[in-house]
Short mmCIF file of C-alpha atoms in Angstrom, two decimals:
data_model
loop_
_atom_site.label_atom_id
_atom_site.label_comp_id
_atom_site.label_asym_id
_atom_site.label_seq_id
_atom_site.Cartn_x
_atom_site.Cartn_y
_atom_site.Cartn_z
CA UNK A 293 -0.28 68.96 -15.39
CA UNK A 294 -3.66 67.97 -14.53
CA UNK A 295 -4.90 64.75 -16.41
CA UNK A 296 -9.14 64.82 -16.95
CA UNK A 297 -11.24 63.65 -13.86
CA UNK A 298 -9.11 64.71 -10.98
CA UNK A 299 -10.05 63.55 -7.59
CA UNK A 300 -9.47 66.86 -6.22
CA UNK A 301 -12.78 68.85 -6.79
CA UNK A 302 -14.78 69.70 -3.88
CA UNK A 303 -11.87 69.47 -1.58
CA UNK A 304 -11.58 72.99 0.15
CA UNK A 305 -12.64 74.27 3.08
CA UNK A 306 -13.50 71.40 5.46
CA UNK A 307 -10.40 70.20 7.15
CA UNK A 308 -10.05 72.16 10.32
CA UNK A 309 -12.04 71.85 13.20
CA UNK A 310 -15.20 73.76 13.90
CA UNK A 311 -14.03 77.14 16.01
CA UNK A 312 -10.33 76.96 14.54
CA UNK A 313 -9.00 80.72 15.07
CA UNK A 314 -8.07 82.16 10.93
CA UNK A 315 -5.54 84.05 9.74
CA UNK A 316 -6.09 87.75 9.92
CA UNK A 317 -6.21 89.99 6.75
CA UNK A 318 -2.84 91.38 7.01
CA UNK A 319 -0.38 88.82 5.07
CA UNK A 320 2.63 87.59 6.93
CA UNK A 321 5.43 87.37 5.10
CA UNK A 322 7.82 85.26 6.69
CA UNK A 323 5.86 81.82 6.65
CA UNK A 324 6.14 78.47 4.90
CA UNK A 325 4.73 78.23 1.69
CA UNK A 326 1.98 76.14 1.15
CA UNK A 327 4.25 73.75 -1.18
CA UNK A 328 6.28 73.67 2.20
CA UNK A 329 3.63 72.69 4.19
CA UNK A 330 1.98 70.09 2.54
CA UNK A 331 5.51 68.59 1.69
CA UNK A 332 6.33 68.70 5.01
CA UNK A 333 3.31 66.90 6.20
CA UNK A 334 3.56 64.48 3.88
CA UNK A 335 6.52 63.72 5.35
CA UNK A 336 5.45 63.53 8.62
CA UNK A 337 4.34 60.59 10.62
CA UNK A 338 0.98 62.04 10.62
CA UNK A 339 -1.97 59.75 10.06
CA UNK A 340 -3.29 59.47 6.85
CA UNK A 341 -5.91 57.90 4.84
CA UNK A 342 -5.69 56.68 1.10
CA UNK A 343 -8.96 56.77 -0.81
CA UNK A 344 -10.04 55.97 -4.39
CA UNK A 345 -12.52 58.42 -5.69
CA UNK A 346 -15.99 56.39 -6.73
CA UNK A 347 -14.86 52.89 -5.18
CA UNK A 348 -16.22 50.58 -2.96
CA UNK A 349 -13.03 50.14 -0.55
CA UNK A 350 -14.69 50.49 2.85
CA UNK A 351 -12.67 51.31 5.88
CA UNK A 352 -8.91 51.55 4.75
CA UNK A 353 -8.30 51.82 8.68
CA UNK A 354 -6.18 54.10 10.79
CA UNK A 355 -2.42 54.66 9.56
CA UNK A 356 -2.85 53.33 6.22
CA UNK A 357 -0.32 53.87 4.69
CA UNK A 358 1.61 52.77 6.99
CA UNK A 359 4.40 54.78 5.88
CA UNK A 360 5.19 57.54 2.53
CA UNK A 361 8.23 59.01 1.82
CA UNK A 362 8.70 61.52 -1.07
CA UNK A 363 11.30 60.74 -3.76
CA UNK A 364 13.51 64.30 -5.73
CA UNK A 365 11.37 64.23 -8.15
CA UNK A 366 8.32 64.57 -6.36
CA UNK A 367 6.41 61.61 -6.32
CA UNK A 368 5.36 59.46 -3.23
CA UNK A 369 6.33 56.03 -2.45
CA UNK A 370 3.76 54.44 -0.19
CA UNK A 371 4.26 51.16 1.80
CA UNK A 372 0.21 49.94 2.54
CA UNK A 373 -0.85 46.15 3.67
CA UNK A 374 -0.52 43.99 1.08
CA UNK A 375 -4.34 42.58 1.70
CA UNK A 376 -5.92 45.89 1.90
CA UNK A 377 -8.63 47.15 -0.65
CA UNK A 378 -6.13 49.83 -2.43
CA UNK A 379 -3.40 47.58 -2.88
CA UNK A 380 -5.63 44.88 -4.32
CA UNK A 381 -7.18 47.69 -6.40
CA UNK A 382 -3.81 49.17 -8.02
CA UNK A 383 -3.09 45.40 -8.46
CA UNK A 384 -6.38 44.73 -10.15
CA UNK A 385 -5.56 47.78 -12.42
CA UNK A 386 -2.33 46.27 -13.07
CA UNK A 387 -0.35 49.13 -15.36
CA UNK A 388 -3.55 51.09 -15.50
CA UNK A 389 -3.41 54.85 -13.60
CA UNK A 390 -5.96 54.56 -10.88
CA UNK A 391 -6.99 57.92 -9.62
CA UNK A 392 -6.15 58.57 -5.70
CA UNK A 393 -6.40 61.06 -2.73
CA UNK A 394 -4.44 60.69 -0.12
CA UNK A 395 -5.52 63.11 3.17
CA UNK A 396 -3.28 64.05 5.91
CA UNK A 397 -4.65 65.34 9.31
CA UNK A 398 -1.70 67.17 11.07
CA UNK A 399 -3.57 67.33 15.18
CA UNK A 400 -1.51 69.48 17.83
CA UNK A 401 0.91 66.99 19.79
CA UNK A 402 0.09 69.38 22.87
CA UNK A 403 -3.57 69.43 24.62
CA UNK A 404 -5.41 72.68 23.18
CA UNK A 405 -8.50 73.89 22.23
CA UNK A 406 -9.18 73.29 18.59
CA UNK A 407 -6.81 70.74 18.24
CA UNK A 408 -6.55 70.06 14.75
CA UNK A 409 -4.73 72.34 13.15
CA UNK A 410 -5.17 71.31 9.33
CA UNK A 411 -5.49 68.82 6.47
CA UNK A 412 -3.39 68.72 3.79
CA UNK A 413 -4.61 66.70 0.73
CA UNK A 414 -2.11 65.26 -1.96
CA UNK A 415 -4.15 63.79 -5.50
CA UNK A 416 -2.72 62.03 -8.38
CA UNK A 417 -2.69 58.25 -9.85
CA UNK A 418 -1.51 55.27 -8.29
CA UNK A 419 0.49 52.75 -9.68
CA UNK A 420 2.21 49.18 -8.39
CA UNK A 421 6.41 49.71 -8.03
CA UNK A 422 7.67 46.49 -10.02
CA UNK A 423 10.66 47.78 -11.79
CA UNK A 424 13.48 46.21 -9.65
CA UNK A 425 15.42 49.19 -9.47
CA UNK A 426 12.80 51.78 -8.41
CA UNK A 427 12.08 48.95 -6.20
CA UNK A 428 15.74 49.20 -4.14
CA UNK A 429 15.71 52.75 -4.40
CA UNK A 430 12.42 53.30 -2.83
CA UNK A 431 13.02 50.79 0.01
CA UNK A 432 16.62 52.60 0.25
CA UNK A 433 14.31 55.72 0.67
CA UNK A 434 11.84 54.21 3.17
CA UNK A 435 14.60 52.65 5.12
CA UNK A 436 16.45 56.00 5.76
CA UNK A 437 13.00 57.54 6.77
CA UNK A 438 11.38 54.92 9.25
CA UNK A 439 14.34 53.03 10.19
CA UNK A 440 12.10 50.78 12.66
CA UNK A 441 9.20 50.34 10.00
CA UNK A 442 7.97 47.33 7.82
CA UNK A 443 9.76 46.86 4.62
CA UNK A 444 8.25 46.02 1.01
CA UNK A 445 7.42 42.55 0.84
CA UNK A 446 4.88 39.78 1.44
CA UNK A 447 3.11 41.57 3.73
CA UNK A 448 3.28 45.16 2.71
CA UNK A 449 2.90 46.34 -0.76
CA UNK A 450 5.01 48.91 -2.55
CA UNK A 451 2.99 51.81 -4.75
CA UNK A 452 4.06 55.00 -6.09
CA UNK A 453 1.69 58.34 -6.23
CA UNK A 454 2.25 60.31 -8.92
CA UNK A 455 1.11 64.18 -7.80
CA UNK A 456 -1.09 65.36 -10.13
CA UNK A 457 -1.88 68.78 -7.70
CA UNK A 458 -1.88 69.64 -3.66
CA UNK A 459 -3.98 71.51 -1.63
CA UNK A 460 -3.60 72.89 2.29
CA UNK A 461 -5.79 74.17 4.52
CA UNK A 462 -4.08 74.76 7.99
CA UNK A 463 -3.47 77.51 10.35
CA UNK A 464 -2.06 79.76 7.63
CA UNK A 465 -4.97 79.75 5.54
CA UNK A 466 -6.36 77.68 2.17
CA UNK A 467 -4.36 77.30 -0.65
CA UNK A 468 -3.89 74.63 -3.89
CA UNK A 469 -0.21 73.28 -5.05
CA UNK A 470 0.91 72.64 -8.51
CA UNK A 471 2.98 69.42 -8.98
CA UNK A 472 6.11 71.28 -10.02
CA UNK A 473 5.97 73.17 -6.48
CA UNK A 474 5.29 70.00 -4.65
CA UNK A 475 8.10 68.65 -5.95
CA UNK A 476 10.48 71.56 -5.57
CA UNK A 477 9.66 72.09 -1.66
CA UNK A 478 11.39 70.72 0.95
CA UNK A 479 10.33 69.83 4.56
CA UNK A 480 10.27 72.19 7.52
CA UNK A 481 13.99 71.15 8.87
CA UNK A 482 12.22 71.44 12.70
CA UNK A 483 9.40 69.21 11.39
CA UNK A 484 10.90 66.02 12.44
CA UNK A 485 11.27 67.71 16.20
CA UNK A 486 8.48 69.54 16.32
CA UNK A 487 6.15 67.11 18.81
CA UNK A 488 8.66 66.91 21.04
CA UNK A 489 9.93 70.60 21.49
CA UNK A 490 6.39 72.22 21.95
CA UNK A 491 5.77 69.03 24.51
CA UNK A 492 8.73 69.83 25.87
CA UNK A 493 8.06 73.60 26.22
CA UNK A 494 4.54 72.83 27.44
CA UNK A 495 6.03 71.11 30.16
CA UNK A 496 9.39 72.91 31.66
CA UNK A 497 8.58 76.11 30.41
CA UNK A 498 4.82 77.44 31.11
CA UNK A 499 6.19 80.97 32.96
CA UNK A 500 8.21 81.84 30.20
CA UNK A 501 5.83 81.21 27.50
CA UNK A 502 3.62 83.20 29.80
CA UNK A 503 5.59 86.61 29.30
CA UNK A 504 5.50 85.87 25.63
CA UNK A 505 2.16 88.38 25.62
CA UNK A 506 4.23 91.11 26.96
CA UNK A 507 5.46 91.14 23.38
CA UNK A 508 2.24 90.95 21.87
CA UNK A 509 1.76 94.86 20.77
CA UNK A 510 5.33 94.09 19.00
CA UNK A 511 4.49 90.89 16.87
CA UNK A 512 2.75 91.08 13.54
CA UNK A 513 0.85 88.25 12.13
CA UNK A 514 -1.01 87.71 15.36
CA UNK A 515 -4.69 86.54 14.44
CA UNK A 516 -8.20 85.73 16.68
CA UNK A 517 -11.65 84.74 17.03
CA UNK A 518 -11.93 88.37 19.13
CA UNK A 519 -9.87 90.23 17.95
CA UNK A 520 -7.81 90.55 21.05
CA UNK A 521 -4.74 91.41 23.06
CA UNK A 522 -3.24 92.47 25.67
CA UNK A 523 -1.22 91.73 29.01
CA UNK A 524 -0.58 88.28 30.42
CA UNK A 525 -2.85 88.23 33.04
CA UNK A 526 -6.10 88.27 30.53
CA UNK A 527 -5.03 84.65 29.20
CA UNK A 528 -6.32 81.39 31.67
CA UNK A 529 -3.46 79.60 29.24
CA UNK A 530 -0.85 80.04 26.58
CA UNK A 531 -0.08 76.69 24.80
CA UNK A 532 3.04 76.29 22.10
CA UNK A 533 0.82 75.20 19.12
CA UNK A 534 2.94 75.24 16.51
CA UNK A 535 7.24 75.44 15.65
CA UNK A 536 8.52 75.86 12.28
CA UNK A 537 12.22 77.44 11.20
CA UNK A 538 10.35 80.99 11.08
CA UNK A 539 9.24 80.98 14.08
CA UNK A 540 6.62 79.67 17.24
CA UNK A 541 2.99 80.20 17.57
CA UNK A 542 1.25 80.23 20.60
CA UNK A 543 -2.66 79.74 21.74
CA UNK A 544 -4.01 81.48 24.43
CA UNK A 545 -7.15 81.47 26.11
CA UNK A 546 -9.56 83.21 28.25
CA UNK A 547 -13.13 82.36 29.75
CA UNK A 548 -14.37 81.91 26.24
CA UNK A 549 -11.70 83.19 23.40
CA UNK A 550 -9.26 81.94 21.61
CA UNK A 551 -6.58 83.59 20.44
CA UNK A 552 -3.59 82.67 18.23
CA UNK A 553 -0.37 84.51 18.19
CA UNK A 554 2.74 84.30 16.08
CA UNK A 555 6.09 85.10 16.71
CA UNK A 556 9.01 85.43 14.50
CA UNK A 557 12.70 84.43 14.70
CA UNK A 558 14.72 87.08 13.93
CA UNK A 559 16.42 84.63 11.39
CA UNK A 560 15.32 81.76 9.64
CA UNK A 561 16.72 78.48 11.89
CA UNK A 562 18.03 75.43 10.72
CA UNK A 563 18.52 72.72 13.17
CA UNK A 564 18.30 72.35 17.07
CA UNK A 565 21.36 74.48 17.63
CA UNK A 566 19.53 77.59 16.04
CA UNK A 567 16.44 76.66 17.43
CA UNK A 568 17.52 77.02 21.07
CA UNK A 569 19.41 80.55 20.02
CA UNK A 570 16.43 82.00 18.81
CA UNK A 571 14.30 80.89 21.37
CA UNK A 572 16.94 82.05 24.20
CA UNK A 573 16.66 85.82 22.37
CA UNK A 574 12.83 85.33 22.20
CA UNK A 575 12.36 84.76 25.86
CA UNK A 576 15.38 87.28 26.95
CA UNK A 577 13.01 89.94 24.87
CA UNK A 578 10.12 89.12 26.77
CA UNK A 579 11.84 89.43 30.12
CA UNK A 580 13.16 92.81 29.31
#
């Protein structure tokens, strides 16, 4: 699925931060798959930057595009200024494929060390949207997504990323994505609320994350730069890092360690409803 010269070579292994606590050795088997997590990133609001393999472009700026939003089939519409260097490019190349990479740095919405906690990176060919009904249907698409965002026209310019492949590197380790698993992911359903529920538990509920490390000799999949565990009164901090519908990872910290730990709803969650169940049984456990 691959055409020759992909833009993806040389990729791997340089998106988190220096320092950036890695999963342990023992797989965890209730977790995302990597098709999940790129998709969902993708559809984040995360920032992102479009490139061109071997061009000239200079600085395509912060939160270009602007905004992305991934059609059933798989591909990616992408709304970018209509005066910026890609857009002229794909316009200069008029039906030609030109080659793209498109890099998505997902950063912690809470304060913690290590902050970034990935880069996902989505490669394929670029192409101007001029057929007038994959035209509506994409700003249909866009609309429903970023109901307060620019639309396609004079100003903003309307292109469509074929995936050619995928690749994540996050807190859950390194891994590459075929198109046909790009496209037959869907998004974390808690990815949309995710900033604000670990801001929110940051804030109203410290304590109670706190006696999360009571359960720590319980919880598999727990991973660190020391190897470490133990009771709560060894961590200076534990910090929500990271939510997703199978469960909540944490990030403690002592005079100088870092320490991840994950811990698992009992049952995959679906919306806000089930998120606030599971948590409720997650903090009861801790108490008892």
């Amino acid at each position: 699925m691959i055409r020759p010269g992909s833009p993806m070579s040389g990729i791997g292994n340089r998106s988190r931060e220096e320092g950036q606590p890695r999963p342990g050795g023992e797989a965890v088997a209730r977790q995302p798959s990597a098709a999940e997590r790129v998709r969902t990133l993708v559809e984040s609001t995360a920032s992102a930057a479009l490139t061109i393999p071997g061009a000239d472009l200079g600085d395509l700026g912060h939160g270009v595009p602007q905004a992305r939003v991934v059609t059933p089939s798989g591909d990616v519409f992408l709304l970018v200024p209509a005066d910026s260097p890609v857009a002229r490019a794909v316009a200069h190349a008029q039906d030609d494929d030109v080659t793209a990479v498109m890099e998505i740095t997902d950063v912690a919405p809470v304060s913690v060390p290590h902050r970034i906690r990935g880069r996902s990176c989505v490669a394929g060919w670029l192409t101007s949207v001029r057929d007038h009904e994959e035209h509506c249907a994409a700003a249909r698409l866009l609309a429903e997504r970023h109901p307060a965002g620019p639309v396609p026209g004079e100003d903003w310019a309307l292109l469509r990323l074929e995936v050619g492949e995928a690749y994540a590197d996050d807190l859950w380790g390194q891994a590459h994505v075929e198109p046909e698993e790009f496209a037959g992911a869907a998004a974390d359903p808690l990815a949309r609320h995710e900033a604000d529920l670990l801001q929110h538990l940051a804030a109203a509920h410290a304590e109670q994350l706190r006696t999360l490390c009571t359960l720590l000799g319980d919880v598999e999949g727990t991973e660190g730069t020391d190897g470490a565990g133990g009771g709560c009164q060894a961590w200076d901090s534990v910090v929500p890092l990271s939510l997703d519908r199978f469960g909540l990872r944490v990030r403690l910290r002592a005079a100088d360690s870092v320490w991840d730990a994950r811990f698992d709803f009992p049952e995959p969650v679906g919306d806000i409803t089930g998120l606030r169940r599971a948590m409720h049984r997650l903090f009861e456990a801790a108490a008892s």
